[in-house]
Amino acid sequence: MKALAVPRASYFVASAGQPRVRRPRDVLTVVVGLLLIVWALFTVDNSPAWEQAFVELVASSPSWVQSLLSIGYLLSLVYVLIVIGGAIPKRRERDRMLRDLVIVAVGTVVLVVLLSFLVNGAWPYVLPEIDLQNPEPRFPVTRVALVTSLLVVMAPHMTRPLRRFGWLAMVTTAVASVGLSYGSPMHTVGSFGIGLFCAGTYLVIAGSPRGYPHPETVSATLETLGVLNRDIRPAPYQTWGVVRFVATDHGGKLVDIKVHGRDAFDSQLAAKVWHTMWYRETERTVSFSRLQAVEHEALITVLADRAGLKVPDLAAVGSASPELALIAFRGSGQAIAEVDQDLLTDEFLVRIWEQVALLHQKMMSHGSLDTSAVHYLPSGPVITDFALGSLAADDADQGADVAELLFSLAVLVGEERAVDTALRGLGESRLVGALPYLQVPAVSSSTRRLAQRPKVLMTTLADAVADVTGSARPEPVQLRRVSVSSLITLGLILLLAFALIPRLTQVDYAEIWSVLQHADWALIVLAVLVGHTQFFPSATSTMFAVSVKLPFWPLLILQTASQFIALAIPSSAGRVAMNAAFLHKFGVSITTALAQGAIDGFSGFLVQVALLLIILLTGDIDLGLNIDPADVPWLLILGIVVLLVIVVIVVVLKVPRIRDRVVPVITQGWDALLVVMHQPSRAIGLLVSNFVFWNVLGLTLWIVIQSVGSNLSYSSALFVAAGTSLLAGFMPIPGGVGVAEATMTALLVTTGLDQHVAIAVTATYRLITFYLPALEGFFGTRWLQRHEYI
């Protein structure tokens, strides 16, 4: 193999004039930066005790450590200047990068100066290592903010090694600023937030370069892999995560090239994971290397060819340099959306569906089968782009393939021709099997954008498929909405609860407010952040409870929407109904969805009870219940329980109306439970998710208790959080409003907290874990409705 001749050094994005995009992670950068700034401002005059101990520890370090910190503090700035200096000689290619640097640097300096006068009433430190002998920690730390903002805004322009050194420079600057007493740990965290906020805001406004590799590098890599080529150029059609090129080989044949480059940021693992969650591309190949990605697509393509499908000829695949990996094809043809529509005869369309049927017969799936993946050749249709394909496809994978292609074909040739040719080429049984997946959420966002009114088109297609096959459409879940009357009822319950609490506990609200005024607000902010992580294990619990693949981001939003719907529906019934409506959009029948939702809820109940029993038996909690087990009539209690169970079973079996409703639900629920229990990974994942969920709530309560200066063990806080939810869940009151507050207050008082402290803690905890998420859930519900997920 001949050596690869790389045309130019790769320190920055290879070519100028690249298109810019706004990325979700830039928005996340802004949010994180803003939270860090707010946290630092709250702790300027109220620093936690650990911070002073840390500062004293650093101050007592040996002189050689101080010398190393001074060198690191200076070198971080030198590194930034070197990187900027490397871009200046190629100013015409780097003009956008230099403009980004100037704007962000000015913005950072302005914000640092404003905050410095706001907090300190003085100018910030500029070069403290030169003009200061005994510096006092001051917020903001200019060097930390400036280095962070400049390196973050330069990151989209740089290759991975430079970016890694950039993160090392940021960490070095932050550590050195604390060690040299230029800022306290919280000052440094806030200054880091200033850099993130300024750089992220600019990238959200102006966008980041896509990071296309240089065509000469792609051409050289292709030749190293054995394909001589010329006239290489970016393809007019680009897809997310890879860069597409077209070239002509020496035989005059067109070569289609897909490149996973080091500079193509969105092909990296973290960006892939984020895109999977956000865009519902559940079968995206989240590879750990570029080479794995192209090897996966090559494998699926070769096996599809062996199965008898018409696919492009694999010309090259591999990674001939550390900069990129690629896969190239000959004979791909032209996308059917771009050819003369007269060529798309009914016979041609039927042959497309026959290819799909053959693919599914071999237990394979495509993963993104829209009209862009179907190409035209005079000899027949060609199926391309198997990057998201699977060799072990289930019904959901294959149903999504059919839904995706049927929807995109309907946009191209009309609903009637799309459905008629699908019936002829795919077969009635496979078309009927795909009917539950004819829902808007079952197709990707890019496919949805092909139609002006995707919901109307999908409804029309589902009705047409039901008509031509004589099948019934799955009925949607009738979800109970939050009404004005339910909100009024909720308000009255809330007012009644807060009116009765002072009467029952003899506590004045002025005393409660006094407790909150003296609370550590940095810890309360931390409690808010920790409390909001409850939605992650809640979402994964649902994913493990069901058998279909679900998009994580909409599922995460669903958890907040379930909090909102709890305002109208008591206990866990609201969450079960909301989950059923969501799962129905992914082909799950209503009965199965309700059963699997019940399994999710029941597993949470089991974990909840187990935690309570373990804490009671092994923890240090004392409820003050002086009950002698010998005095409890256990046989009588057991007899009553058995009698109640027998009565319920007899009523269910003897009353036809009840039997016809209950028995099918129990049967399907039992089947769903067996499916979960027969898959250890799902069963363990379900239990672990619920375990993490309850510990998140327990940790949130513990942090709130610490913020008001009280001392309660973590196990006691976990017991109170889980016990409150359990007891409040038995009461048929939306959201447990009033009941949860009273229960938690009583449990906290039992554990030894003062009454007014207990009420303050309860109010703060409920605001963080229920009322605030319920407010967010209103917007989450609107988002789910707008995107047809419920």
Short mmCIF file of N, CA and C in Angstrom, two decimals, residues 355-507:
data_model
loop_
_atom_site.label_atom_id
_atom_site.label_comp_id
_atom_site.label_asym_id
_atom_site.label_seq_id
_atom_site.Cartn_x
_atom_site.Cartn_y
_atom_site.Cartn_z
N GLN A 355 -38.23 -5.33 -3.07
CA GLN A 355 -36.91 -5.28 -2.44
C GLN A 355 -37.04 -5.17 -0.92
N VAL A 356 -37.98 -4.34 -0.47
CA VAL A 356 -38.19 -4.18 0.97
C VAL A 356 -38.68 -5.49 1.60
N ALA A 357 -39.60 -6.18 0.91
CA ALA A 357 -40.10 -7.45 1.42
C ALA A 357 -38.97 -8.48 1.53
N LEU A 358 -38.09 -8.49 0.54
CA LEU A 358 -36.96 -9.42 0.58
C LEU A 358 -36.00 -9.09 1.73
N LEU A 359 -35.77 -7.82 1.94
CA LEU A 359 -34.92 -7.38 3.04
C LEU A 359 -35.48 -7.85 4.38
N HIS A 360 -36.79 -7.68 4.57
CA HIS A 360 -37.42 -8.05 5.83
C HIS A 360 -37.53 -9.56 6.00
N GLN A 361 -37.65 -10.30 4.90
CA GLN A 361 -37.67 -11.76 5.00
C GLN A 361 -36.37 -12.30 5.57
N LYS A 362 -35.27 -11.60 5.31
CA LYS A 362 -33.96 -12.00 5.82
C LYS A 362 -33.72 -11.45 7.23
N MET A 363 -34.77 -10.96 7.90
CA MET A 363 -34.69 -10.42 9.26
C MET A 363 -33.74 -9.23 9.35
N MET A 364 -33.70 -8.44 8.29
CA MET A 364 -32.88 -7.24 8.26
C MET A 364 -33.78 -6.01 8.18
N SER A 365 -33.23 -4.85 8.50
CA SER A 365 -33.96 -3.59 8.34
C SER A 365 -32.99 -2.54 7.84
N HIS A 366 -33.56 -1.48 7.27
CA HIS A 366 -32.73 -0.42 6.69
C HIS A 366 -32.41 0.66 7.70
N GLY A 367 -33.41 1.10 8.44
CA GLY A 367 -33.18 2.10 9.49
C GLY A 367 -33.50 3.52 9.10
N SER A 368 -33.41 3.86 7.81
CA SER A 368 -33.76 5.22 7.36
C SER A 368 -34.24 5.15 5.91
N LEU A 369 -35.27 4.35 5.68
CA LEU A 369 -35.70 4.01 4.32
C LEU A 369 -36.70 5.02 3.79
N ASP A 370 -36.19 6.20 3.41
CA ASP A 370 -37.04 7.16 2.72
C ASP A 370 -36.63 7.21 1.26
N THR A 371 -37.21 8.11 0.47
CA THR A 371 -36.95 8.14 -0.97
C THR A 371 -35.51 8.55 -1.29
N SER A 372 -34.80 9.19 -0.36
CA SER A 372 -33.40 9.52 -0.62
C SER A 372 -32.52 8.28 -0.63
N ALA A 373 -32.98 7.19 0.00
CA ALA A 373 -32.21 5.95 0.05
C ALA A 373 -32.56 5.02 -1.10
N VAL A 374 -33.52 5.39 -1.92
CA VAL A 374 -33.92 4.58 -3.08
C VAL A 374 -33.49 5.31 -4.34
N HIS A 375 -32.63 4.68 -5.16
CA HIS A 375 -32.09 5.31 -6.35
C HIS A 375 -32.59 4.61 -7.61
N TYR A 376 -32.48 5.33 -8.70
CA TYR A 376 -32.99 4.83 -9.98
C TYR A 376 -31.84 4.42 -10.89
N LEU A 377 -31.96 3.24 -11.45
CA LEU A 377 -31.15 2.78 -12.57
C LEU A 377 -32.10 2.17 -13.60
N PRO A 378 -31.75 2.22 -14.87
CA PRO A 378 -32.64 1.62 -15.88
C PRO A 378 -32.96 0.15 -15.59
N SER A 379 -32.02 -0.53 -14.92
CA SER A 379 -32.24 -1.95 -14.62
C SER A 379 -33.16 -2.17 -13.42
N GLY A 380 -33.47 -1.12 -12.69
CA GLY A 380 -34.36 -1.27 -11.56
C GLY A 380 -33.95 -0.41 -10.37
N PRO A 381 -34.71 -0.46 -9.27
CA PRO A 381 -34.39 0.36 -8.09
C PRO A 381 -33.17 -0.16 -7.36
N VAL A 382 -32.42 0.77 -6.77
CA VAL A 382 -31.23 0.44 -5.98
C VAL A 382 -31.45 0.98 -4.57
N ILE A 383 -31.22 0.12 -3.58
CA ILE A 383 -31.35 0.54 -2.18
C ILE A 383 -29.96 0.91 -1.67
N THR A 384 -29.82 2.11 -1.11
CA THR A 384 -28.51 2.60 -0.65
C THR A 384 -28.58 3.00 0.82
N ASP A 385 -27.43 3.44 1.33
CA ASP A 385 -27.32 4.04 2.67
C ASP A 385 -27.82 3.12 3.78
N PHE A 386 -27.09 2.03 4.00
CA PHE A 386 -27.44 1.08 5.06
C PHE A 386 -26.71 1.40 6.38
N ALA A 387 -26.33 2.64 6.59
CA ALA A 387 -25.56 3.00 7.79
C ALA A 387 -26.31 2.68 9.07
N LEU A 388 -27.64 2.77 9.04
CA LEU A 388 -28.44 2.52 10.24
C LEU A 388 -29.11 1.16 10.20
N GLY A 389 -28.65 0.29 9.29
CA GLY A 389 -29.28 -1.01 9.13
C GLY A 389 -29.03 -1.93 10.30
N SER A 390 -29.84 -2.99 10.37
CA SER A 390 -29.74 -3.96 11.45
C SER A 390 -29.84 -5.37 10.87
N LEU A 391 -29.08 -6.29 11.44
CA LEU A 391 -29.12 -7.69 11.03
C LEU A 391 -30.05 -8.52 11.91
N ALA A 392 -30.62 -7.91 12.93
CA ALA A 392 -31.54 -8.60 13.84
C ALA A 392 -32.75 -7.73 14.07
N ALA A 393 -33.45 -7.43 12.99
CA ALA A 393 -34.57 -6.49 13.05
C ALA A 393 -35.80 -7.15 13.67
N ASP A 394 -36.52 -6.38 14.47
CA ASP A 394 -37.78 -6.86 15.02
C ASP A 394 -38.95 -6.21 14.27
N ASP A 395 -40.16 -6.46 14.74
CA ASP A 395 -41.34 -5.93 14.06
C ASP A 395 -41.34 -4.40 14.04
N ALA A 396 -40.86 -3.80 15.12
CA ALA A 396 -40.84 -2.34 15.18
C ALA A 396 -39.87 -1.77 14.15
N ASP A 397 -38.70 -2.39 13.99
CA ASP A 397 -37.73 -1.92 12.99
C ASP A 397 -38.33 -1.99 11.58
N GLN A 398 -38.93 -3.13 11.27
CA GLN A 398 -39.47 -3.31 9.93
C GLN A 398 -40.71 -2.46 9.70
N GLY A 399 -41.54 -2.31 10.74
CA GLY A 399 -42.70 -1.42 10.61
C GLY A 399 -42.29 0.01 10.37
N ALA A 400 -41.20 0.46 11.03
CA ALA A 400 -40.71 1.82 10.81
C ALA A 400 -40.18 1.99 9.40
N ASP A 401 -39.54 0.94 8.85
CA ASP A 401 -39.09 1.00 7.45
C ASP A 401 -40.26 1.26 6.51
N VAL A 402 -41.32 0.47 6.69
CA VAL A 402 -42.49 0.60 5.82
C VAL A 402 -43.13 1.98 5.97
N ALA A 403 -43.30 2.43 7.21
CA ALA A 403 -43.91 3.74 7.44
C ALA A 403 -43.10 4.85 6.81
N GLU A 404 -41.78 4.79 6.95
CA GLU A 404 -40.89 5.83 6.41
C GLU A 404 -40.99 5.89 4.88
N LEU A 405 -40.90 4.73 4.24
CA LEU A 405 -40.93 4.69 2.78
C LEU A 405 -42.31 5.04 2.24
N LEU A 406 -43.35 4.53 2.89
CA LEU A 406 -44.71 4.81 2.42
C LEU A 406 -45.01 6.31 2.50
N PHE A 407 -44.61 6.93 3.59
CA PHE A 407 -44.84 8.36 3.77
C PHE A 407 -44.09 9.17 2.71
N SER A 408 -42.80 8.88 2.51
CA SER A 408 -42.01 9.67 1.56
C SER A 408 -42.44 9.41 0.12
N LEU A 409 -42.84 8.16 -0.18
CA LEU A 409 -43.35 7.88 -1.53
C LEU A 409 -44.67 8.58 -1.78
N ALA A 410 -45.52 8.67 -0.75
CA ALA A 410 -46.80 9.36 -0.91
C ALA A 410 -46.58 10.83 -1.27
N VAL A 411 -45.56 11.45 -0.68
CA VAL A 411 -45.24 12.83 -1.03
C VAL A 411 -44.80 12.93 -2.48
N LEU A 412 -44.10 11.90 -2.95
CA LEU A 412 -43.51 11.94 -4.29
C LEU A 412 -44.51 11.56 -5.38
N VAL A 413 -45.31 10.49 -5.18
CA VAL A 413 -46.18 9.98 -6.25
C VAL A 413 -47.65 9.99 -5.89
N GLY A 414 -47.99 10.41 -4.66
CA GLY A 414 -49.39 10.44 -4.25
C GLY A 414 -49.75 9.27 -3.36
N GLU A 415 -50.75 9.49 -2.50
CA GLU A 415 -51.13 8.48 -1.53
C GLU A 415 -51.65 7.20 -2.17
N GLU A 416 -52.50 7.35 -3.18
CA GLU A 416 -53.14 6.18 -3.77
C GLU A 416 -52.12 5.24 -4.43
N ARG A 417 -51.19 5.80 -5.21
CA ARG A 417 -50.19 4.97 -5.87
C ARG A 417 -49.23 4.35 -4.86
N ALA A 418 -48.90 5.12 -3.83
CA ALA A 418 -47.98 4.60 -2.82
C ALA A 418 -48.58 3.39 -2.11
N VAL A 419 -49.86 3.48 -1.70
CA VAL A 419 -50.50 2.39 -0.97
C VAL A 419 -50.75 1.21 -1.90
N ASP A 420 -51.22 1.47 -3.14
CA ASP A 420 -51.53 0.38 -4.07
C ASP A 420 -50.27 -0.42 -4.42
N THR A 421 -49.19 0.26 -4.72
CA THR A 421 -47.96 -0.46 -5.07
C THR A 421 -47.36 -1.15 -3.86
N ALA A 422 -47.53 -0.58 -2.67
CA ALA A 422 -47.05 -1.25 -1.45
C ALA A 422 -47.79 -2.55 -1.23
N LEU A 423 -49.11 -2.56 -1.47
CA LEU A 423 -49.90 -3.78 -1.30
C LEU A 423 -49.45 -4.85 -2.28
N ARG A 424 -49.18 -4.45 -3.53
CA ARG A 424 -48.78 -5.41 -4.56
C ARG A 424 -47.36 -5.94 -4.34
N GLY A 425 -46.46 -5.08 -3.90
CA GLY A 425 -45.07 -5.51 -3.78
C GLY A 425 -44.71 -6.06 -2.42
N LEU A 426 -45.35 -5.54 -1.38
CA LEU A 426 -44.99 -5.93 -0.01
C LEU A 426 -45.82 -7.11 0.47
N GLY A 427 -47.07 -7.17 -0.01
CA GLY A 427 -47.96 -8.22 0.46
C GLY A 427 -48.88 -7.70 1.55
N GLU A 428 -50.09 -8.27 1.61
CA GLU A 428 -51.09 -7.76 2.55
C GLU A 428 -50.67 -7.96 3.99
N SER A 429 -50.10 -9.11 4.33
CA SER A 429 -49.78 -9.38 5.73
C SER A 429 -48.73 -8.41 6.26
N ARG A 430 -47.69 -8.12 5.47
CA ARG A 430 -46.65 -7.20 5.92
C ARG A 430 -47.18 -5.76 5.98
N LEU A 431 -48.06 -5.41 5.06
CA LEU A 431 -48.62 -4.06 5.08
C LEU A 431 -49.54 -3.88 6.28
N VAL A 432 -50.33 -4.90 6.60
CA VAL A 432 -51.18 -4.84 7.79
C VAL A 432 -50.33 -4.78 9.05
N GLY A 433 -49.23 -5.53 9.07
CA GLY A 433 -48.34 -5.51 10.23
C GLY A 433 -47.73 -4.15 10.48
N ALA A 434 -47.60 -3.35 9.41
CA ALA A 434 -47.02 -2.01 9.56
C ALA A 434 -48.06 -0.97 9.93
N LEU A 435 -49.35 -1.34 9.91
CA LEU A 435 -50.42 -0.36 10.16
C LEU A 435 -50.28 0.33 11.51
N PRO A 436 -49.95 -0.38 12.60
CA PRO A 436 -49.81 0.35 13.89
C PRO A 436 -48.70 1.38 13.90
N TYR A 437 -47.73 1.28 12.97
CA TYR A 437 -46.60 2.20 12.94
C TYR A 437 -46.84 3.39 12.02
N LEU A 438 -48.01 3.44 11.42
CA LEU A 438 -48.34 4.59 10.58
C LEU A 438 -48.79 5.74 11.47
N GLN A 439 -47.84 6.26 12.21
CA GLN A 439 -48.02 7.39 13.11
C GLN A 439 -46.91 8.39 12.81
N VAL A 440 -47.18 9.66 13.00
CA VAL A 440 -46.19 10.69 12.69
C VAL A 440 -44.89 10.47 13.46
N PRO A 441 -44.91 10.14 14.77
CA PRO A 441 -43.63 9.94 15.47
C PRO A 441 -42.81 8.77 14.95
N ALA A 442 -43.43 7.85 14.18
CA ALA A 442 -42.70 6.68 13.71
C ALA A 442 -41.77 7.00 12.54
N VAL A 443 -41.85 8.20 11.99
CA VAL A 443 -40.96 8.58 10.89
C VAL A 443 -40.02 9.67 11.38
N SER A 444 -38.88 9.76 10.75
CA SER A 444 -37.86 10.72 11.19
C SER A 444 -38.31 12.15 10.90
N SER A 445 -37.67 13.08 11.57
CA SER A 445 -38.01 14.49 11.39
C SER A 445 -37.73 14.96 9.96
N SER A 446 -36.65 14.44 9.35
CA SER A 446 -36.33 14.85 7.98
C SER A 446 -37.40 14.37 7.01
N THR A 447 -37.94 13.18 7.24
CA THR A 447 -39.02 12.68 6.37
C THR A 447 -40.29 13.48 6.59
N ARG A 448 -40.59 13.83 7.82
CA ARG A 448 -41.78 14.63 8.10
C ARG A 448 -41.76 15.95 7.36
N ARG A 449 -40.58 16.53 7.25
CA ARG A 449 -40.47 17.84 6.60
C ARG A 449 -40.75 17.78 5.11
N LEU A 450 -40.84 16.58 4.53
CA LEU A 450 -41.15 16.46 3.11
C LEU A 450 -42.59 16.88 2.82
N ALA A 451 -43.46 16.76 3.82
CA ALA A 451 -44.88 17.08 3.63
C ALA A 451 -45.22 18.38 4.34
N GLN A 452 -46.11 19.15 3.75
CA GLN A 452 -46.54 20.40 4.38
C GLN A 452 -47.43 20.12 5.58
N ARG A 453 -48.24 19.07 5.51
CA ARG A 453 -49.13 18.72 6.62
C ARG A 453 -48.93 17.23 6.94
N PRO A 454 -47.88 16.90 7.65
CA PRO A 454 -47.55 15.48 7.88
C PRO A 454 -48.64 14.70 8.60
N LYS A 455 -49.32 15.33 9.56
CA LYS A 455 -50.37 14.61 10.28
C LYS A 455 -51.51 14.23 9.37
N VAL A 456 -51.92 15.15 8.51
CA VAL A 456 -53.01 14.86 7.59
C VAL A 456 -52.61 13.75 6.63
N LEU A 457 -51.40 13.82 6.10
CA LEU A 457 -50.93 12.80 5.16
C LEU A 457 -50.85 11.44 5.83
N MET A 458 -50.32 11.38 7.04
CA MET A 458 -50.21 10.09 7.72
C MET A 458 -51.58 9.51 8.03
N THR A 459 -52.52 10.35 8.43
CA THR A 459 -53.88 9.87 8.69
C THR A 459 -54.51 9.32 7.42
N THR A 460 -54.31 10.01 6.30
CA THR A 460 -54.83 9.55 5.02
C THR A 460 -54.24 8.21 4.63
N LEU A 461 -52.94 8.05 4.82
CA LEU A 461 -52.28 6.79 4.49
C LEU A 461 -52.80 5.64 5.36
N ALA A 462 -52.93 5.90 6.67
CA ALA A 462 -53.43 4.86 7.57
C ALA A 462 -54.84 4.43 7.20
N ASP A 463 -55.69 5.40 6.86
CA ASP A 463 -57.06 5.08 6.45
C ASP A 463 -57.05 4.29 5.14
N ALA A 464 -56.17 4.67 4.20
CA ALA A 464 -56.11 3.97 2.91
C ALA A 464 -55.63 2.54 3.10
N VAL A 465 -54.62 2.34 3.93
CA VAL A 465 -54.13 0.98 4.19
C VAL A 465 -55.21 0.14 4.86
N ALA A 466 -55.93 0.71 5.81
CA ALA A 466 -57.02 -0.02 6.48
C ALA A 466 -58.11 -0.39 5.48
N ASP A 467 -58.41 0.49 4.53
CA ASP A 467 -59.47 0.23 3.55
C ASP A 467 -59.07 -0.88 2.58
N VAL A 468 -57.85 -0.81 2.02
CA VAL A 468 -57.47 -1.79 1.00
C VAL A 468 -57.19 -3.16 1.59
N THR A 469 -56.88 -3.22 2.87
CA THR A 469 -56.61 -4.52 3.51
C THR A 469 -57.78 -5.02 4.33
N GLY A 470 -58.81 -4.17 4.51
CA GLY A 470 -59.96 -4.59 5.31
C GLY A 470 -59.64 -4.72 6.78
N SER A 471 -58.65 -3.96 7.25
CA SER A 471 -58.23 -4.03 8.65
C SER A 471 -58.72 -2.81 9.41
N ALA A 472 -58.82 -2.97 10.71
CA ALA A 472 -59.25 -1.86 11.56
C ALA A 472 -58.03 -1.09 12.04
N ARG A 473 -58.14 0.23 12.05
CA ARG A 473 -57.05 1.06 12.56
C ARG A 473 -57.00 0.98 14.08
N PRO A 474 -55.82 0.92 14.67
CA PRO A 474 -55.72 0.95 16.14
C PRO A 474 -56.31 2.24 16.69
N GLU A 475 -57.16 2.11 17.69
CA GLU A 475 -57.79 3.28 18.28
C GLU A 475 -56.79 4.03 19.17
N PRO A 476 -56.79 5.36 19.09
CA PRO A 476 -55.88 6.12 19.95
C PRO A 476 -56.35 6.12 21.40
N VAL A 477 -55.41 6.39 22.28
CA VAL A 477 -55.72 6.48 23.71
C VAL A 477 -56.46 7.78 23.99
N GLN A 478 -57.56 7.67 24.69
CA GLN A 478 -58.31 8.86 25.09
C GLN A 478 -57.71 9.40 26.37
N LEU A 479 -56.87 10.38 26.23
CA LEU A 479 -56.16 10.92 27.39
C LEU A 479 -56.98 12.02 28.04
N ARG A 480 -57.15 11.91 29.33
CA ARG A 480 -57.88 12.93 30.09
C ARG A 480 -57.02 14.17 30.23
N ARG A 481 -57.53 15.30 29.79
CA ARG A 481 -56.77 16.55 29.82
C ARG A 481 -57.00 17.31 31.13
N VAL A 482 -56.11 18.21 31.40
CA VAL A 482 -56.27 19.09 32.56
C VAL A 482 -57.29 20.16 32.20
N SER A 483 -58.37 20.21 32.95
CA SER A 483 -59.45 21.16 32.67
C SER A 483 -59.37 22.34 33.63
N VAL A 484 -60.18 23.36 33.32
CA VAL A 484 -60.24 24.53 34.18
C VAL A 484 -60.77 24.15 35.56
N SER A 485 -61.77 23.27 35.57
CA SER A 485 -62.35 22.86 36.85
C SER A 485 -61.33 22.12 37.71
N SER A 486 -60.49 21.27 37.07
CA SER A 486 -59.48 20.54 37.85
C SER A 486 -58.44 21.50 38.41
N LEU A 487 -58.09 22.54 37.66
CA LEU A 487 -57.13 23.52 38.17
C LEU A 487 -57.73 24.32 39.32
N ILE A 488 -59.03 24.66 39.21
CA ILE A 488 -59.70 25.38 40.31
C ILE A 488 -59.74 24.50 41.56
N THR A 489 -60.07 23.21 41.36
CA THR A 489 -60.09 22.28 42.49
C THR A 489 -58.71 22.18 43.13
N LEU A 490 -57.68 22.09 42.29
CA LEU A 490 -56.32 22.03 42.79
C LEU A 490 -55.99 23.27 43.61
N GLY A 491 -56.38 24.45 43.12
CA GLY A 491 -56.10 25.69 43.84
C GLY A 491 -56.79 25.73 45.19
N LEU A 492 -58.06 25.27 45.23
CA LEU A 492 -58.79 25.26 46.49
C LEU A 492 -58.16 24.30 47.49
N ILE A 493 -57.71 23.12 47.01
CA ILE A 493 -57.05 22.16 47.90
C ILE A 493 -55.76 22.75 48.44
N LEU A 494 -55.02 23.43 47.57
CA LEU A 494 -53.75 24.01 47.98
C LEU A 494 -53.97 25.10 49.03
N LEU A 495 -54.96 25.96 48.80
CA LEU A 495 -55.25 27.02 49.77
C LEU A 495 -55.71 26.43 51.10
N LEU A 496 -56.54 25.39 51.02
CA LEU A 496 -57.03 24.76 52.25
C LEU A 496 -55.87 24.15 53.03
N ALA A 497 -54.97 23.49 52.30
CA ALA A 497 -53.83 22.85 52.97
C ALA A 497 -52.97 23.87 53.67
N PHE A 498 -52.63 24.97 52.98
CA PHE A 498 -51.75 25.96 53.59
C PHE A 498 -52.46 26.81 54.64
N ALA A 499 -53.79 26.76 54.65
CA ALA A 499 -54.52 27.45 55.72
C ALA A 499 -54.59 26.58 56.98
N LEU A 500 -54.66 25.26 56.78
CA LEU A 500 -54.80 24.37 57.92
C LEU A 500 -53.47 24.05 58.60
N ILE A 501 -52.39 24.04 57.82
CA ILE A 501 -51.09 23.64 58.38
C ILE A 501 -50.70 24.50 59.58
N PRO A 502 -50.78 25.84 59.50
CA PRO A 502 -50.42 26.63 60.69
C PRO A 502 -51.33 26.35 61.87
N ARG A 503 -52.64 26.08 61.58
CA ARG A 503 -53.57 25.82 62.67
C ARG A 503 -53.22 24.51 63.38
N LEU A 504 -52.88 23.49 62.57
CA LEU A 504 -52.62 22.17 63.14
C LEU A 504 -51.27 22.08 63.82
N THR A 505 -50.30 22.82 63.31
CA THR A 505 -48.92 22.70 63.82
C THR A 505 -48.51 23.85 64.72
N GLN A 506 -49.34 24.88 64.84
CA GLN A 506 -49.03 26.05 65.66
C GLN A 506 -47.72 26.72 65.22
N VAL A 507 -47.52 26.78 63.92
CA VAL A 507 -46.32 27.39 63.36
C VAL A 507 -46.73 28.59 62.52
#
